[in-house]
Amino acid sequence: MNFAALDEARSFLAANPDIDMIELFILDANGVPRGKLLHREELLAVYESGRPLPSTILGLTLNGDDVENSGLVWDVGDIDCRAYPLAGSLVRLPWRQIPTAAVQVSMHPQEGLPASIADPRHLLIKVIDGLKAEGYHPVMACELEFYLLDAKRDGNGRPQPALDADGGRPRSPQVYGLRELEQIEPFLADLYAACKLQGIPARTAISEYAPGQVEITLEHGDALEAMDQAVRYKRLVKAVAHKHGMQATFMAKPFDHLAGTGMHMHVSIADAAGRNLFASQDPAGTPLLRQAVGGMLASLLESLLLFCPNANSYRRFQSNSYAPLAPTWGVDNRTVSLRVPGGPANSRHIEHRICGADANPYLAAAAILAGIHRGLRENLDPGEPVQGNGYAQATELLPTDWLTSLVALEQSAWARDALGSEFLGVYLAVKRAEYRQFMAEVGEQDWRWYLTQA
């Protein structure tokens, strides 16, 4: 575990004498940052001996409710578990009125028990270490889509795209539109500046396939570091949008008639010297790449809850929507779930297109890499790549409901072996509790469908 040295905090405080507050956060299984706001003089103690956090902090539902059968509540008396800062995570938050910095923490493997078994970052480290033990070094990058919404709802109380800089409301998709990016230039300028300040390699921005929808790519690198950056980037996007009077959402499907938001994960495998083991003049890559694809396809159903963790996630799966519908792969084909992009031989990699933007990057990456490891170990053949319209050729479809994915993960012997029964015990308890809460809630759709017809 790459915890930070005390000198890192001392150097930061010396270089930032105006900082008054420190936001300490840990990411839970739902991708929600939770933690505490500390005073400046409390920071060094966190680096010296960690910070106690309640065991329940990593066993909460999306809405912050305790899950009693997670094993992290009454069974252990909501015991304090010690978390320590991650190296390189102490950064300024330039949008805050009070001079504030943030530091990301993770549970100590021993001092953080029992909560450490539910720490999603630990799971990713475990999977990466398993690959590295066999000479495989995963390289990853994230493409995250999001919507910029107006802070105010429309006349019906529903979310709506944020106003352009000229005061108009974007109405049409205008995918790849440059004017649409110009209209949000003040937001983009602050976002890129904040990313630079925090060492997050934000690159290409595009106007996506819906009004107010944006995608910004992050640079590829070491898999764990890339997911750390994705986690912090999502926080930046939301905070900078709030500063500009907008709301940024990574909800998978905020509008029924508009495009969903995805998190495309790019992955390759390198050797210890950093050489890409997928590199090939063949557009379909090396035999190793095909095995990786085979493993991801073989474990796709059992992993789906980690890629699509919420009820809303499954509304994104619609035909001809650029969201995948089937366990398929192809070369430079955006109608499949696993795409091998074109480009120079040394850039050959796999684009995993299944995740919603609402997925926890650590857990999604862990499931992707565990699937790849399965393919490499078992020498799995993915079959021939799809050519042409993958939607029309699909013979087997992904589930479009939350419960089916939950049960598939719950019953998976492969997942228990690859991800660990202790982690899955907590995660599935949380997801079961959320499912029950969601299904028990009566709302507008129920009234519209059943109030007068039943």
C-alpha positions as a Python dict, from the first residue, in 0.01 Angstrom:
ca = {
    (1, 'M'): (0, 0, 0),
    (2, 'N'): (155, 329, -113),
    (3, 'F'): (82, 545, 189),
    (4, 'A'): (234, 892, 200),
    (5, 'A'): (542, 993, 399),
    (6, 'L'): (522, 1261, 669),
    (7, 'D'): (759, 1486, 475),
    (8, 'E'): (497, 1516, 199),
    (9, 'A'): (257, 1687, 440),
    (10, 'R'): (529, 1907, 590),
    (11, 'S'): (639, 2025, 247),
    (12, 'F'): (282, 2096, 141),
    (13, 'L'): (205, 2303, 452),
    (14, 'A'): (526, 2500, 410),
    (15, 'A'): (446, 2576, 47),
    (16, 'N'): (80, 2661, 124),
    (17, 'P'): (79, 2875, 440),
    (18, 'D'): (-272, 3006, 368),
    (19, 'I'): (-442, 2665, 383),
    (20, 'D'): (-680, 2657, 681),
    (21, 'M'): (-886, 2341, 625),
    (22, 'I'): (-815, 1988, 503),
    (23, 'E'): (-1085, 1774, 344),
    (24, 'L'): (-1006, 1410, 420),
    (25, 'F'): (-1197, 1163, 203),
    (26, 'I'): (-1223, 794, 126),
    (27, 'L'): (-1420, 645, -162),
    (28, 'D'): (-1688, 391, -77),
    (29, 'A'): (-1809, 106, -298),
    (30, 'N'): (-2072, 330, -463),
    (31, 'G'): (-1803, 581, -556),
    (32, 'V'): (-1929, 832, -299),
    (33, 'P'): (-1651, 1029, -128),
    (34, 'R'): (-1701, 1029, 250),
    (35, 'G'): (-1483, 1173, 524),
    (36, 'K'): (-1416, 1468, 751),
    (37, 'L'): (-1316, 1833, 738),
    (38, 'L'): (-1004, 1889, 948),
    (39, 'H'): (-814, 2195, 1061),
    (40, 'R'): (-463, 2260, 934),
    (41, 'E'): (-300, 2166, 1264),
    (42, 'E'): (-458, 1818, 1250),
    (43, 'L'): (-292, 1716, 922),
    (44, 'L'): (49, 1595, 1042),
    (45, 'A'): (-109, 1355, 1290),
    (46, 'V'): (-299, 1190, 1003),
    (47, 'Y'): (30, 1121, 826),
    (48, 'E'): (199, 1003, 1145),
    (49, 'S'): (-60, 763, 1282),
    (50, 'G'): (-360, 764, 1050),
    (51, 'R'): (-713, 884, 1117),
    (52, 'P'): (-985, 673, 1277),
    (53, 'L'): (-1299, 632, 1066),
    (54, 'P'): (-1604, 424, 1165),
    (55, 'S'): (-1633, 78, 1011),
    (56, 'T'): (-1976, 170, 874),
    (57, 'I'): (-1826, 432, 639),
    (58, 'L'): (-1752, 161, 379),
    (59, 'G'): (-2082, -24, 420),
    (60, 'L'): (-2337, 247, 343),
    (61, 'T'): (-2601, 264, 74),
    (62, 'L'): (-2588, 527, -198),
    (63, 'N'): (-2811, 744, 22),
    (64, 'G'): (-2591, 700, 329),
    (65, 'D'): (-2796, 445, 523),
    (66, 'D'): (-2639, 175, 739),
    (67, 'V'): (-2668, -180, 605),
    (68, 'E'): (-2704, -396, 913),
    (69, 'N'): (-2611, -728, 752),
    (70, 'S'): (-2294, -588, 594),
    (71, 'G'): (-2102, -704, 900),
    (72, 'L'): (-1970, -352, 955),
    (73, 'V'): (-2239, -217, 1191),
    (74, 'W'): (-2363, -384, 1511),
    (75, 'D'): (-2158, -701, 1469),
    (76, 'V'): (-1838, -501, 1528),
    (77, 'G'): (-1984, -214, 1732),
    (78, 'D'): (-1913, 37, 1452),
    (79, 'I'): (-1547, 10, 1549),
    (80, 'D'): (-1291, 274, 1452),
    (81, 'C'): (-1068, 170, 1162),
    (82, 'R'): (-751, 359, 1077),
    (83, 'A'): (-705, 513, 735),
    (84, 'Y'): (-384, 666, 601),
    (85, 'P'): (-315, 925, 328),
    (86, 'L'): (-226, 814, -24),
    (87, 'A'): (99, 943, -167),
    (88, 'G'): (54, 1240, -399),
    (89, 'S'): (-312, 1297, -310),
    (90, 'L'): (-271, 1614, -97),
    (91, 'V'): (-380, 1900, -326),
    (92, 'R'): (-542, 2241, -313),
    (93, 'L'): (-913, 2290, -388),
    (94, 'P'): (-900, 2622, -578),
    (95, 'W'): (-1277, 2674, -586),
    (96, 'R'): (-1330, 2681, -210),
    (97, 'Q'): (-1395, 3015, -32),
    (98, 'I'): (-1196, 2908, 273),
    (99, 'P'): (-843, 2808, 161),
    (100, 'T'): (-881, 2431, 163),
    (101, 'A'): (-686, 2125, 53),
    (102, 'A'): (-798, 1765, 8),
    (103, 'V'): (-624, 1440, 86),
    (104, 'Q'): (-745, 1095, -14),
    (105, 'V'): (-708, 815, 238),
    (106, 'S'): (-744, 439, 224),
    (107, 'M'): (-787, 184, 499),
    (108, 'H'): (-472, 29, 642),
    (109, 'P'): (-473, -346, 555),
    (110, 'Q'): (-438, -443, 925),
    (111, 'E'): (-520, -134, 1133),
    (112, 'G'): (-820, -65, 907),
    (113, 'L'): (-994, -395, 973),
    (114, 'P'): (-1277, -484, 941),
    (115, 'A'): (-1358, -198, 702),
    (116, 'S'): (-1045, -260, 492),
    (117, 'I'): (-1209, -568, 337),
    (118, 'A'): (-1467, -335, 179),
    (119, 'D'): (-1221, -71, 55),
    (120, 'P'): (-1264, -68, -326),
    (121, 'R'): (-908, 53, -382),
    (122, 'H'): (-776, -251, -196),
    (123, 'L'): (-969, -476, -435),
    (124, 'L'): (-810, -315, -740),
    (125, 'I'): (-463, -349, -585),
    (126, 'K'): (-527, -718, -519),
    (127, 'V'): (-625, -783, -881),
    (128, 'I'): (-332, -581, -1019),
    (129, 'D'): (-87, -765, -792),
    (130, 'G'): (-222, -1097, -921),
    (131, 'L'): (-147, -993, -1279),
    (132, 'K'): (196, -853, -1196),
    (133, 'A'): (293, -1177, -1021),
    (134, 'E'): (269, -1343, -1364),
    (135, 'G'): (458, -1067, -1547),
    (136, 'Y'): (157, -866, -1668),
    (137, 'H'): (147, -492, -1595),
    (138, 'P'): (-192, -335, -1672),
    (139, 'V'): (-214, 7, -1836),
    (140, 'M'): (-548, 191, -1831),
    (141, 'A'): (-723, 518, -1906),
    (142, 'C'): (-1075, 657, -1855),
    (143, 'E'): (-1309, 844, -2084),
    (144, 'L'): (-1587, 991, -1871),
    (145, 'E'): (-1903, 1149, -2006),
    (146, 'F'): (-2119, 1384, -1801),
    (147, 'Y'): (-2407, 1628, -1832),
    (148, 'L'): (-2391, 1994, -1734),
    (149, 'L'): (-2732, 2080, -1591),
    (150, 'D'): (-2898, 2398, -1479),
    (151, 'A'): (-2895, 2435, -1100),
    (152, 'K'): (-3269, 2511, -1132),
    (153, 'R'): (-3526, 2256, -1249),
    (154, 'D'): (-3773, 2328, -1529),
    (155, 'G'): (-4139, 2416, -1473),
    (156, 'N'): (-4224, 2051, -1413),
    (157, 'G'): (-3950, 2005, -1156),
    (158, 'R'): (-3728, 1808, -1393),
    (159, 'P'): (-3356, 1857, -1464),
    (160, 'Q'): (-3263, 2054, -1773),
    (161, 'P'): (-2939, 2136, -1960),
    (162, 'A'): (-2746, 2434, -1829),
    (163, 'L'): (-2771, 2767, -2008),
    (164, 'D'): (-2510, 2853, -2271),
    (165, 'A'): (-2282, 3148, -2213),
    (166, 'D'): (-2505, 3352, -2446),
    (167, 'G'): (-2811, 3274, -2233),
    (168, 'G'): (-2971, 3017, -2462),
    (169, 'R'): (-3067, 2662, -2374),
    (170, 'P'): (-2897, 2388, -2583),
    (171, 'R'): (-3168, 2189, -2757),
    (172, 'S'): (-2999, 1963, -3015),
    (173, 'P'): (-2720, 1707, -2976),
    (174, 'Q'): (-2462, 1874, -3204),
    (175, 'V'): (-2219, 1591, -3142),
    (176, 'Y'): (-1858, 1711, -3191),
    (177, 'G'): (-1991, 2067, -3212),
    (178, 'L'): (-1723, 2330, -3150),
    (179, 'R'): (-1966, 2611, -3073),
    (180, 'E'): (-2102, 2399, -2787),
    (181, 'L'): (-1753, 2383, -2634),
    (182, 'E'): (-1707, 2759, -2680),
    (183, 'Q'): (-2029, 2817, -2488),
    (184, 'I'): (-1887, 2640, -2181),
    (185, 'E'): (-1536, 2785, -2215),
    (186, 'P'): (-1533, 2950, -1868),
    (187, 'F'): (-1617, 2614, -1709),
    (188, 'L'): (-1361, 2429, -1921),
    (189, 'A'): (-1090, 2687, -1844),
    (190, 'D'): (-1138, 2644, -1470),
    (191, 'L'): (-1164, 2267, -1499),
    (192, 'Y'): (-841, 2232, -1696),
    (193, 'A'): (-665, 2470, -1455),
    (194, 'A'): (-783, 2266, -1156),
    (195, 'C'): (-676, 1942, -1325),
    (196, 'K'): (-331, 2087, -1393),
    (197, 'L'): (-299, 2202, -1032),
    (198, 'Q'): (-390, 1854, -907),
    (199, 'G'): (-175, 1665, -1158),
    (200, 'I'): (-469, 1509, -1343),
    (201, 'P'): (-387, 1465, -1715),
    (202, 'A'): (-715, 1587, -1869),
    (203, 'R'): (-689, 1591, -2247),
    (204, 'T'): (-940, 1607, -2534),
    (205, 'A'): (-1284, 1757, -2477),
    (206, 'I'): (-1577, 1689, -2709),
    (207, 'S'): (-1942, 1784, -2721),
    (208, 'E'): (-2121, 1451, -2687),
    (209, 'Y'): (-2443, 1310, -2829),
    (210, 'A'): (-2692, 1519, -2630),
    (211, 'P'): (-2750, 1883, -2533),
    (212, 'G'): (-2523, 1970, -2242),
    (213, 'Q'): (-2331, 1640, -2259),
    (214, 'V'): (-1951, 1656, -2253),
    (215, 'E'): (-1666, 1405, -2258),
    (216, 'I'): (-1306, 1468, -2154),
    (217, 'T'): (-1042, 1199, -2187),
    (218, 'L'): (-774, 1120, -1931),
    (219, 'E'): (-428, 1001, -2029),
    (220, 'H'): (-332, 636, -2003),
    (221, 'G'): (-84, 505, -1747),
    (222, 'D'): (-40, 265, -1458),
    (223, 'A'): (-383, 114, -1387),
    (224, 'L'): (-402, 211, -1018),
    (225, 'E'): (-277, 563, -1081),
    (226, 'A'): (-521, 606, -1370),
    (227, 'M'): (-816, 510, -1151),
    (228, 'D'): (-696, 740, -870),
    (229, 'Q'): (-700, 1019, -1126),
    (230, 'A'): (-1049, 924, -1249),
    (231, 'V'): (-1186, 933, -893),
    (232, 'R'): (-1039, 1278, -824),
    (233, 'Y'): (-1140, 1406, -1168),
    (234, 'K'): (-1507, 1327, -1106),
    (235, 'R'): (-1492, 1532, -786),
    (236, 'L'): (-1328, 1820, -975),
    (237, 'V'): (-1594, 1823, -1247),
    (238, 'K'): (-1877, 1844, -993),
    (239, 'A'): (-1704, 2110, -784),
    (240, 'V'): (-1608, 2335, -1076),
    (241, 'A'): (-1958, 2306, -1222),
    (242, 'H'): (-2104, 2411, -886),
    (243, 'K'): (-1872, 2712, -882),
    (244, 'H'): (-2020, 2814, -1219),
    (245, 'G'): (-2379, 2778, -1100),
    (246, 'M'): (-2433, 2444, -1271),
    (247, 'Q'): (-2474, 2082, -1166),
    (248, 'A'): (-2256, 1814, -1324),
    (249, 'T'): (-2398, 1463, -1316),
    (250, 'F'): (-2245, 1127, -1401),
    (251, 'M'): (-2585, 958, -1375),
    (252, 'A'): (-2602, 683, -1639),
    (253, 'K'): (-2936, 790, -1791),
    (254, 'P'): (-3068, 1127, -1666),
    (255, 'F'): (-3310, 1171, -1961),
    (256, 'D'): (-3520, 901, -2124),
    (257, 'H'): (-3504, 1059, -2472),
    (258, 'L'): (-3135, 1155, -2471),
    (259, 'A'): (-2806, 966, -2475),
    (260, 'G'): (-2682, 792, -2164),
    (261, 'T'): (-2346, 866, -2005),
    (262, 'G'): (-2073, 606, -2016),
    (263, 'M'): (-1728, 548, -1875),
    (264, 'H'): (-1516, 393, -2149),
    (265, 'M'): (-1216, 210, -2004),
    (266, 'H'): (-907, 167, -2222),
    (267, 'V'): (-677, -118, -2124),
    (268, 'S'): (-362, -291, -2242),
    (269, 'I'): (-102, -516, -2082),
    (270, 'A'): (269, -435, -2071),
    (271, 'D'): (570, -637, -1967),
    (272, 'A'): (804, -533, -1686),
    (273, 'A'): (998, -311, -1929),
    (274, 'G'): (680, -128, -2034),
    (275, 'R'): (644, -289, -2378),
    (276, 'N'): (283, -326, -2494),
    (277, 'L'): (205, -699, -2518),
    (278, 'F'): (-101, -621, -2732),
    (279, 'A'): (107, -435, -2995),
    (280, 'S'): (67, -579, -3343),
    (281, 'Q'): (44, -476, -3707),
    (282, 'D'): (-271, -689, -3712),
    (283, 'P'): (-564, -456, -3629),
    (284, 'A'): (-711, -737, -3415),
    (285, 'G'): (-400, -742, -3199),
    (286, 'T'): (-188, -1027, -3064),
    (287, 'P'): (-310, -1369, -2943),
    (288, 'L'): (-271, -1228, -2591),
    (289, 'L'): (-517, -949, -2674),
    (290, 'R'): (-768, -1203, -2803),
    (291, 'Q'): (-733, -1406, -2483),
    (292, 'A'): (-795, -1090, -2281),
    (293, 'V'): (-1111, -1021, -2483),
    (294, 'G'): (-1219, -1381, -2433),
    (295, 'G'): (-1181, -1351, -2058),
    (296, 'M'): (-1377, -1028, -2039),
    (297, 'L'): (-1659, -1174, -2246),
    (298, 'A'): (-1667, -1494, -2038),
    (299, 'S'): (-1700, -1299, -1713),
    (300, 'L'): (-1918, -1016, -1843),
    (301, 'L'): (-2250, -1120, -1692),
    (302, 'E'): (-2093, -1197, -1354),
    (303, 'S'): (-1918, -856, -1356),
    (304, 'L'): (-2208, -647, -1483),
    (305, 'L'): (-2320, -519, -1142),
    (306, 'L'): (-1976, -360, -1096),
    (307, 'F'): (-2003, -190, -1435),
    (308, 'C'): (-2370, -93, -1396),
    (309, 'P'): (-2431, -68, -1020),
    (310, 'N'): (-2766, 111, -1002),
    (311, 'A'): (-3124, 65, -1121),
    (312, 'N'): (-3086, 363, -1353),
    (313, 'S'): (-2770, 214, -1508),
    (314, 'Y'): (-2974, -29, -1716),
    (315, 'R'): (-3186, 239, -1882),
    (316, 'R'): (-2874, 324, -2084),
    (317, 'F'): (-2887, -4, -2279),
    (318, 'Q'): (-3088, 85, -2587),
    (319, 'S'): (-3043, -18, -2950),
    (320, 'N'): (-2856, 219, -3183),
    (321, 'S'): (-2757, 438, -2888),
    (322, 'Y'): (-2379, 376, -2896),
    (323, 'A'): (-2426, 191, -2566),
    (324, 'P'): (-2354, -182, -2596),
    (325, 'L'): (-2629, -443, -2582),
    (326, 'A'): (-2449, -775, -2619),
    (327, 'P'): (-2131, -964, -2522),
    (328, 'T'): (-1957, -880, -2850),
    (329, 'W'): (-1620, -751, -2968),
    (330, 'G'): (-1490, -594, -3285),
    (331, 'V'): (-1211, -398, -3449),
    (332, 'D'): (-1269, -23, -3470),
    (333, 'N'): (-1644, -81, -3427),
    (334, 'R'): (-1855, 130, -3189),
    (335, 'T'): (-2156, -102, -3200),
    (336, 'V'): (-1990, -367, -2980),
    (337, 'S'): (-1908, -394, -2610),
    (338, 'L'): (-1533, -446, -2647),
    (339, 'R'): (-1369, -243, -2923),
    (340, 'V'): (-1011, -267, -3046),
    (341, 'P'): (-941, 86, -3176),
    (342, 'G'): (-730, 149, -3485),
    (343, 'G'): (-401, 335, -3480),
    (344, 'P'): (-30, 255, -3474),
    (345, 'A'): (72, -100, -3378),
    (346, 'N'): (230, 7, -3048),
    (347, 'S'): (-96, 172, -2937),
    (348, 'R'): (-307, -143, -2972),
    (349, 'H'): (-547, -182, -2678),
    (350, 'I'): (-905, -270, -2585),
    (351, 'E'): (-1179, -14, -2524),
    (352, 'H'): (-1431, -151, -2274),
    (353, 'R'): (-1757, 33, -2351),
    (354, 'I'): (-1999, -124, -2101),
    (355, 'C'): (-1959, 84, -1784),
    (356, 'G'): (-2196, 363, -1699),
    (357, 'A'): (-2039, 685, -1578),
    (358, 'D'): (-2202, 607, -1242),
    (359, 'A'): (-1968, 310, -1185),
    (360, 'N'): (-1693, 320, -922),
    (361, 'P'): (-1369, 336, -1128),
    (362, 'Y'): (-1182, 114, -881),
    (363, 'L'): (-1441, -163, -892),
    (364, 'A'): (-1497, -142, -1268),
    (365, 'A'): (-1122, -162, -1330),
    (366, 'A'): (-1087, -453, -1088),
    (367, 'A'): (-1359, -651, -1268),
    (368, 'I'): (-1212, -572, -1612),
    (369, 'L'): (-863, -680, -1509),
    (370, 'A'): (-990, -991, -1330),
    (371, 'G'): (-1168, -1088, -1652),
    (372, 'I'): (-851, -1031, -1852),
    (373, 'H'): (-654, -1244, -1606),
    (374, 'R'): (-909, -1520, -1650),
    (375, 'G'): (-868, -1506, -2027),
    (376, 'L'): (-490, -1520, -2010),
    (377, 'R'): (-487, -1809, -1764),
    (378, 'E'): (-747, -2015, -1948),
    (379, 'N'): (-636, -1920, -2301),
    (380, 'L'): (-994, -1821, -2389),
    (381, 'D'): (-1093, -1763, -2751),
    (382, 'P'): (-1340, -1475, -2807),
    (383, 'G'): (-1450, -1600, -3148),
    (384, 'E'): (-1448, -1388, -3461),
    (385, 'P'): (-1486, -1009, -3425),
    (386, 'V'): (-1817, -856, -3528),
    (387, 'Q'): (-1810, -666, -3855),
    (388, 'G'): (-2074, -409, -3939),
    (389, 'N'): (-2380, -340, -3726),
    (390, 'G'): (-2331, -522, -3396),
    (391, 'Y'): (-2682, -432, -3282),
    (392, 'A'): (-2838, -619, -3573),
    (393, 'Q'): (-2613, -924, -3532),
    (394, 'A'): (-2652, -974, -3156),
    (395, 'T'): (-2774, -1322, -3068),
    (396, 'E'): (-2738, -1286, -2690),
    (397, 'L'): (-2828, -968, -2505),
    (398, 'L'): (-2702, -822, -2180),
    (399, 'P'): (-2956, -806, -1895),
    (400, 'T'): (-3147, -482, -1881),
    (401, 'D'): (-3245, -504, -1516),
    (402, 'W'): (-3062, -455, -1189),
    (403, 'L'): (-3177, -772, -1011),
    (404, 'T'): (-3052, -1011, -1279),
    (405, 'S'): (-2702, -864, -1253),
    (406, 'L'): (-2713, -869, -874),
    (407, 'V'): (-2806, -1238, -871),
    (408, 'A'): (-2541, -1322, -1134),
    (409, 'L'): (-2266, -1172, -918),
    (410, 'E'): (-2411, -1330, -605),
    (411, 'Q'): (-2402, -1678, -759),
    (412, 'S'): (-2064, -1648, -932),
    (413, 'A'): (-1793, -1887, -812),
    (414, 'W'): (-1547, -1707, -1042),
    (415, 'A'): (-1619, -1370, -878),
    (416, 'R'): (-1577, -1510, -527),
    (417, 'D'): (-1237, -1646, -627),
    (418, 'A'): (-1121, -1342, -825),
    (419, 'L'): (-1263, -1064, -609),
    (420, 'G'): (-1286, -1230, -268),
    (421, 'S'): (-1586, -1349, -69),
    (422, 'E'): (-1529, -1092, 209),
    (423, 'F'): (-1551, -794, -26),
    (424, 'L'): (-1848, -942, -210),
    (425, 'G'): (-2028, -1009, 117),
    (426, 'V'): (-2028, -639, 204),
    (427, 'Y'): (-2091, -515, -151),
    (428, 'L'): (-2383, -746, -217),
    (429, 'A'): (-2540, -664, 121),
    (430, 'V'): (-2529, -295, 26),
    (431, 'K'): (-2675, -357, -319),
    (432, 'R'): (-2950, -582, -182),
    (433, 'A'): (-3047, -308, 65),
    (434, 'E'): (-3054, -48, -213),
    (435, 'Y'): (-3263, -275, -434),
    (436, 'R'): (-3522, -321, -159),
    (437, 'Q'): (-3534, 54, -90),
    (438, 'F'): (-3567, 141, -459),
    (439, 'M'): (-3845, -110, -524),
    (440, 'A'): (-4038, 2, -214),
    (441, 'E'): (-4052, 367, -323),
    (442, 'V'): (-4374, 484, -490),
    (443, 'G'): (-4331, 778, -725),
    (444, 'E'): (-4446, 963, -1035),
    (445, 'Q'): (-4417, 671, -1277),
    (446, 'D'): (-4633, 449, -1054),
    (447, 'W'): (-4902, 715, -1038),
    (448, 'R'): (-4887, 781, -1413),
    (449, 'W'): (-4917, 411, -1499),
    (450, 'Y'): (-5146, 272, -1233),
    (451, 'L'): (-5340, 538, -1042),
    (452, 'T'): (-5640, 543, -1273),
    (453, 'Q'): (-5597, 213, -1459),
    (454, 'A'): (-5558, -38, -1178),
}
